[in-house]
């Protein structure tokens, strides 16, 4: 997996992101991708080779391993990182679409024509909804993968001894031993903690975007109400002046 290419693509999102998203991106690449590439792959590199069972029955060790590890931690985390970072590319694609529309508009109507967007990277209109959708998608993916990790391995725990019972072709109860369970448990808790931090940052960013939009709408509404009130007062005063002028004209004037 070429993480450098993915990092280069996602770095462009920082131009259109909030502070929460920039922190989220730093956490992903420093505490998740870097740990995954440097340490986690080596820790789980021998998981199947050193999974020992106290039986000579052909195929029993492989079946027991598949029973307790239906999906490898390392592959599950790789899928999680891919699915979590991909929604950010939607924002880049939407901005690129806006820039392409702006370019075609200038080519068609000239360089001095009115712009379609005041700022192609500003989060308003459709881009705001795209950005918000990407946040919700990331949040759902993070929670879903944490649930899968917790469901497959109870409470993210890796015991030293696992017992394989009533699984063909294993005879009776077979004891199997996981290689370096303490080290793997520490890395599992670390990755789960980093994922939890990313969930908190995503939730904070969602509330921030919605709160900011509500405040902007409230300000626009206040400005519009002030304008309507001032216009109604001005029109009332104008009508009052006209009525006074008519009353002055209707009064008889004395001639000496």
Short mmCIF file of C-alpha atoms in Angstrom, two decimals:
data_model
loop_
_atom_site.label_atom_id
_atom_site.label_comp_id
_atom_site.label_asym_id
_atom_site.label_seq_id
_atom_site.Cartn_x
_atom_site.Cartn_y
_atom_site.Cartn_z
CA UNK A 1 0.00 0.00 0.00
CA UNK A 2 1.45 3.38 -1.04
CA UNK A 3 0.66 5.54 1.99
CA UNK A 4 2.76 8.44 0.66
CA UNK A 5 0.47 8.85 -2.34
CA UNK A 6 -2.60 8.80 -0.10
CA UNK A 7 -1.01 11.36 2.22
CA UNK A 8 -0.19 13.65 -0.71
CA UNK A 9 -3.81 13.50 -1.88
CA UNK A 10 -5.29 14.11 1.55
CA UNK A 11 -2.90 16.97 2.27
CA UNK A 12 -4.80 18.98 -0.33
CA UNK A 13 -7.92 18.71 1.81
CA UNK A 14 -6.27 20.92 4.45
CA UNK A 15 -6.87 23.95 2.22
CA UNK A 16 -10.63 23.45 2.53
CA UNK A 17 -10.79 21.96 6.05
CA UNK A 18 -11.48 23.32 9.51
CA UNK A 19 -9.05 23.13 12.44
CA UNK A 20 -10.73 19.93 13.67
CA UNK A 21 -10.13 18.22 10.33
CA UNK A 22 -6.47 19.25 10.30
CA UNK A 23 -5.98 17.74 13.75
CA UNK A 24 -7.86 14.62 12.59
CA UNK A 25 -5.53 14.25 9.61
CA UNK A 26 -2.47 14.61 11.85
CA UNK A 27 -3.78 11.94 14.24
CA UNK A 28 -4.50 9.58 11.34
CA UNK A 29 -1.04 9.81 9.79
CA UNK A 30 1.09 10.16 12.93
CA UNK A 31 -0.68 7.84 15.38
CA UNK A 32 -2.32 5.38 13.01
CA UNK A 33 -0.62 5.13 9.62
CA UNK A 34 2.89 5.60 11.00
CA UNK A 35 2.34 3.08 13.81
CA UNK A 36 0.72 0.70 11.34
CA UNK A 37 3.60 0.83 8.85
CA UNK A 38 6.50 0.92 11.32
CA UNK A 39 5.39 -1.42 14.10
CA UNK A 40 1.99 -3.09 13.70
CA UNK A 41 2.84 -5.02 10.54
CA UNK A 42 5.91 -6.54 12.25
CA UNK A 43 4.00 -7.40 15.42
CA UNK A 44 1.33 -9.33 13.49
CA UNK A 45 3.71 -10.74 10.90
CA UNK A 46 4.03 -14.09 12.68
CA UNK A 47 0.46 -14.48 13.94
CA UNK A 48 -0.41 -17.59 11.93
CA UNK A 49 3.05 -19.19 11.88
CA UNK A 50 3.41 -19.07 15.69
CA UNK A 51 -0.20 -20.03 16.46
CA UNK A 52 0.55 -23.33 18.23
CA UNK A 53 -2.02 -25.99 19.13
CA UNK A 54 -1.49 -29.14 21.22
CA UNK A 55 -2.56 -31.53 18.48
CA UNK A 56 -1.09 -33.31 15.48
CA UNK A 57 -4.40 -33.57 13.68
CA UNK A 58 -3.89 -32.34 10.09
CA UNK A 59 -5.78 -29.11 9.40
CA UNK A 60 -6.82 -28.54 13.03
CA UNK A 61 -4.42 -25.64 13.60
CA UNK A 62 -5.58 -23.84 10.45
CA UNK A 63 -9.24 -24.34 11.32
CA UNK A 64 -8.75 -23.10 14.89
CA UNK A 65 -6.85 -20.07 13.67
CA UNK A 66 -9.61 -19.23 11.20
CA UNK A 67 -12.18 -19.72 13.98
CA UNK A 68 -10.55 -17.21 16.34
CA UNK A 69 -9.13 -14.86 13.69
CA UNK A 70 -11.68 -14.69 10.84
CA UNK A 71 -10.07 -11.39 9.80
CA UNK A 72 -6.55 -10.37 10.66
CA UNK A 73 -6.14 -7.25 12.81
CA UNK A 74 -3.61 -5.81 10.41
CA UNK A 75 -5.82 -6.26 7.35
CA UNK A 76 -8.87 -4.93 9.17
CA UNK A 77 -6.96 -1.78 10.16
CA UNK A 78 -5.72 -1.35 6.59
CA UNK A 79 -9.32 -1.48 5.30
CA UNK A 80 -10.41 0.91 8.04
CA UNK A 81 -7.75 3.48 7.14
CA UNK A 82 -8.64 3.27 3.43
CA UNK A 83 -12.39 3.62 3.97
CA UNK A 84 -11.96 6.42 6.53
CA UNK A 85 -9.64 8.56 4.40
CA UNK A 86 -11.47 8.11 1.08
CA UNK A 87 -14.48 10.38 1.93
CA UNK A 88 -12.08 13.33 2.16
CA UNK A 89 -11.37 12.86 -1.54
CA UNK A 90 -15.02 13.76 -2.26
CA UNK A 91 -14.27 17.32 -1.14
CA UNK A 92 -11.28 17.54 -3.49
CA UNK A 93 -13.38 16.20 -6.37
CA UNK A 94 -16.15 18.71 -5.67
CA UNK A 95 -13.69 21.62 -5.59
CA UNK A 96 -12.11 20.36 -8.82
CA UNK A 97 -15.59 20.27 -10.39
CA UNK A 98 -16.19 23.89 -9.35
CA UNK A 99 -12.84 25.00 -10.72
CA UNK A 100 -13.58 23.25 -14.02
CA UNK A 101 -16.96 25.00 -14.28
CA UNK A 102 -15.30 28.34 -13.55
CA UNK A 103 -12.68 27.70 -16.21
CA UNK A 104 -15.28 26.78 -18.84
CA UNK A 105 -17.32 29.86 -17.93
CA UNK A 106 -14.30 32.14 -18.54
CA UNK A 107 -13.51 30.41 -21.83
CA UNK A 108 -17.09 30.84 -23.01
CA UNK A 109 -17.87 34.37 -21.80
CA UNK A 110 -14.41 35.97 -21.51
CA UNK A 111 -12.07 36.78 -18.66
CA UNK A 112 -14.14 39.74 -17.44
CA UNK A 113 -17.36 37.79 -17.07
CA UNK A 114 -18.99 37.47 -13.61
CA UNK A 115 -17.66 34.56 -11.57
CA UNK A 116 -19.86 31.58 -10.82
CA UNK A 117 -18.29 31.22 -7.36
CA UNK A 118 -16.73 33.88 -5.17
CA UNK A 119 -14.32 31.22 -3.90
CA UNK A 120 -14.33 27.68 -5.30
CA UNK A 121 -12.94 26.26 -2.06
CA UNK A 122 -15.35 28.05 0.27
CA UNK A 123 -17.77 25.73 2.06
CA UNK A 124 -21.14 27.04 0.95
CA UNK A 125 -23.93 25.58 -1.12
CA UNK A 126 -23.32 22.08 -2.41
CA UNK A 127 -19.72 21.94 -1.15
CA UNK A 128 -20.94 22.42 2.43
CA UNK A 129 -23.26 19.44 2.08
CA UNK A 130 -20.48 17.36 0.47
CA UNK A 131 -18.14 18.19 3.33
CA UNK A 132 -20.78 17.37 5.93
CA UNK A 133 -21.62 14.07 4.18
CA UNK A 134 -17.93 13.09 4.18
CA UNK A 135 -17.79 13.69 7.95
CA UNK A 136 -20.86 11.54 8.60
CA UNK A 137 -19.44 8.81 6.35
CA UNK A 138 -16.13 8.84 8.24
CA UNK A 139 -17.95 8.70 11.56
CA UNK A 140 -20.05 5.70 10.50
CA UNK A 141 -17.00 3.85 9.17
CA UNK A 142 -15.00 4.42 12.38
CA UNK A 143 -17.85 3.21 14.60
CA UNK A 144 -18.57 0.23 12.34
CA UNK A 145 -14.97 -1.01 12.37
CA UNK A 146 -14.68 -0.57 16.13
CA UNK A 147 -17.86 -2.62 16.50
CA UNK A 148 -16.47 -5.36 14.23
CA UNK A 149 -13.21 -5.43 16.18
CA UNK A 150 -15.09 -5.67 19.47
CA UNK A 151 -17.47 -8.31 18.11
CA UNK A 152 -14.75 -10.58 16.75
CA UNK A 153 -12.46 -10.27 19.79
CA UNK A 154 -14.37 -9.67 22.99
CA UNK A 155 -13.44 -6.27 24.50
CA UNK A 156 -10.45 -6.01 22.14
CA UNK A 157 -8.68 -8.60 24.29
CA UNK A 158 -6.16 -11.19 23.13
CA UNK A 159 -5.77 -14.02 25.67
CA UNK A 160 -2.73 -16.23 25.83
CA UNK A 161 -4.79 -19.42 25.58
CA UNK A 162 -7.79 -20.08 23.34
CA UNK A 163 -9.70 -23.35 23.28
CA UNK A 164 -11.05 -24.83 20.07
CA UNK A 165 -14.06 -27.06 20.81
CA UNK A 166 -16.38 -28.97 18.48
CA UNK A 167 -14.65 -27.69 15.36
CA UNK A 168 -13.95 -30.31 12.69
CA UNK A 169 -11.44 -31.87 12.19
CA UNK A 170 -10.17 -31.09 15.72
CA UNK A 171 -10.68 -33.91 18.23
CA UNK A 172 -12.51 -32.90 21.43
CA UNK A 173 -11.04 -29.69 22.98
CA UNK A 174 -7.78 -28.33 21.57
CA UNK A 175 -5.68 -25.70 23.38
CA UNK A 176 -4.01 -23.11 21.14
CA UNK A 177 -1.55 -20.38 22.09
CA UNK A 178 -1.30 -16.92 20.51
CA UNK A 179 2.19 -15.58 19.84
CA UNK A 180 3.15 -12.44 21.85
CA UNK A 181 -0.40 -11.72 23.12
CA UNK A 182 0.64 -8.89 25.48
CA UNK A 183 2.42 -6.93 22.75
CA UNK A 184 -0.50 -7.39 20.38
CA UNK A 185 -2.95 -6.37 23.08
CA UNK A 186 -1.03 -3.12 23.69
CA UNK A 187 -1.04 -2.22 19.98
CA UNK A 188 -4.73 -3.10 19.73
CA UNK A 189 -5.64 -0.74 22.57
CA UNK A 190 -3.43 1.96 21.07
CA UNK A 191 -5.14 1.74 17.66
CA UNK A 192 -8.58 1.65 19.29
CA UNK A 193 -7.67 4.76 21.32
CA UNK A 194 -6.47 6.61 18.21
CA UNK A 195 -9.68 5.66 16.42
CA UNK A 196 -11.73 6.94 19.37
CA UNK A 197 -9.89 10.28 19.25
CA UNK A 198 -10.72 10.53 15.54
CA UNK A 199 -14.40 9.86 16.33
CA UNK A 200 -14.44 12.66 18.93
CA UNK A 201 -12.78 15.09 16.51
CA UNK A 202 -15.26 14.20 13.75
CA UNK A 203 -18.27 14.70 16.07
CA UNK A 204 -16.87 18.07 17.21
CA UNK A 205 -16.39 19.17 13.60
CA UNK A 206 -19.95 18.16 12.68
CA UNK A 207 -21.39 20.20 15.55
CA UNK A 208 -19.08 23.10 14.69
CA UNK A 209 -20.20 23.20 11.05
CA UNK A 210 -23.90 22.97 11.95
CA UNK A 211 -23.58 25.61 14.70
CA UNK A 212 -21.69 27.95 12.37
CA UNK A 213 -24.34 27.55 9.67
CA UNK A 214 -27.15 28.23 12.18
CA UNK A 215 -25.38 31.40 13.40
CA UNK A 216 -24.93 32.62 9.82
CA UNK A 217 -28.60 32.00 9.03
CA UNK A 218 -29.63 33.83 12.21
CA UNK A 219 -27.49 36.86 11.30
CA UNK A 220 -28.93 36.98 7.79
CA UNK A 221 -32.44 36.76 9.20
CA UNK A 222 -31.75 39.62 11.65
CA UNK A 223 -30.35 41.78 8.85
CA UNK A 224 -33.35 41.10 6.63
CA UNK A 225 -35.81 41.93 9.44
CA UNK A 226 -33.95 45.18 10.21
CA UNK A 227 -34.08 46.17 6.56
CA UNK A 228 -37.80 45.43 6.31
CA UNK A 229 -38.52 47.38 9.50
CA UNK A 230 -36.47 50.40 8.34
CA UNK A 231 -38.18 50.29 4.93
CA UNK A 232 -41.63 50.20 6.50
CA UNK A 233 -40.75 53.16 8.78
CA UNK A 234 -39.42 55.16 5.84
CA UNK A 235 -42.54 54.50 3.79
CA UNK A 236 -44.78 55.47 6.74
CA UNK A 237 -42.91 58.75 7.25
CA UNK A 238 -43.14 59.51 3.51
CA UNK A 239 -46.87 58.98 3.49
CA UNK A 240 -47.26 61.16 6.61
CA UNK A 241 -45.38 64.03 4.96
CA UNK A 242 -47.57 63.79 1.87
CA UNK A 243 -50.74 63.90 3.97
CA UNK A 244 -49.49 67.02 5.78
CA UNK A 245 -48.76 68.72 2.44
CA UNK A 246 -52.29 67.94 1.25
CA UNK A 247 -53.78 69.39 4.45
CA UNK A 248 -51.77 72.59 4.00
CA UNK A 249 -53.01 72.97 0.45
CA UNK A 250 -56.64 72.40 1.40
CA UNK A 251 -56.61 75.23 3.98
CA UNK A 252 -57.90 78.66 2.56
CA UNK A 253 -55.35 81.42 2.25
CA UNK A 254 -56.17 85.08 3.09
CA UNK A 255 -55.30 87.73 0.52
CA UNK A 256 -54.63 91.31 1.76
#
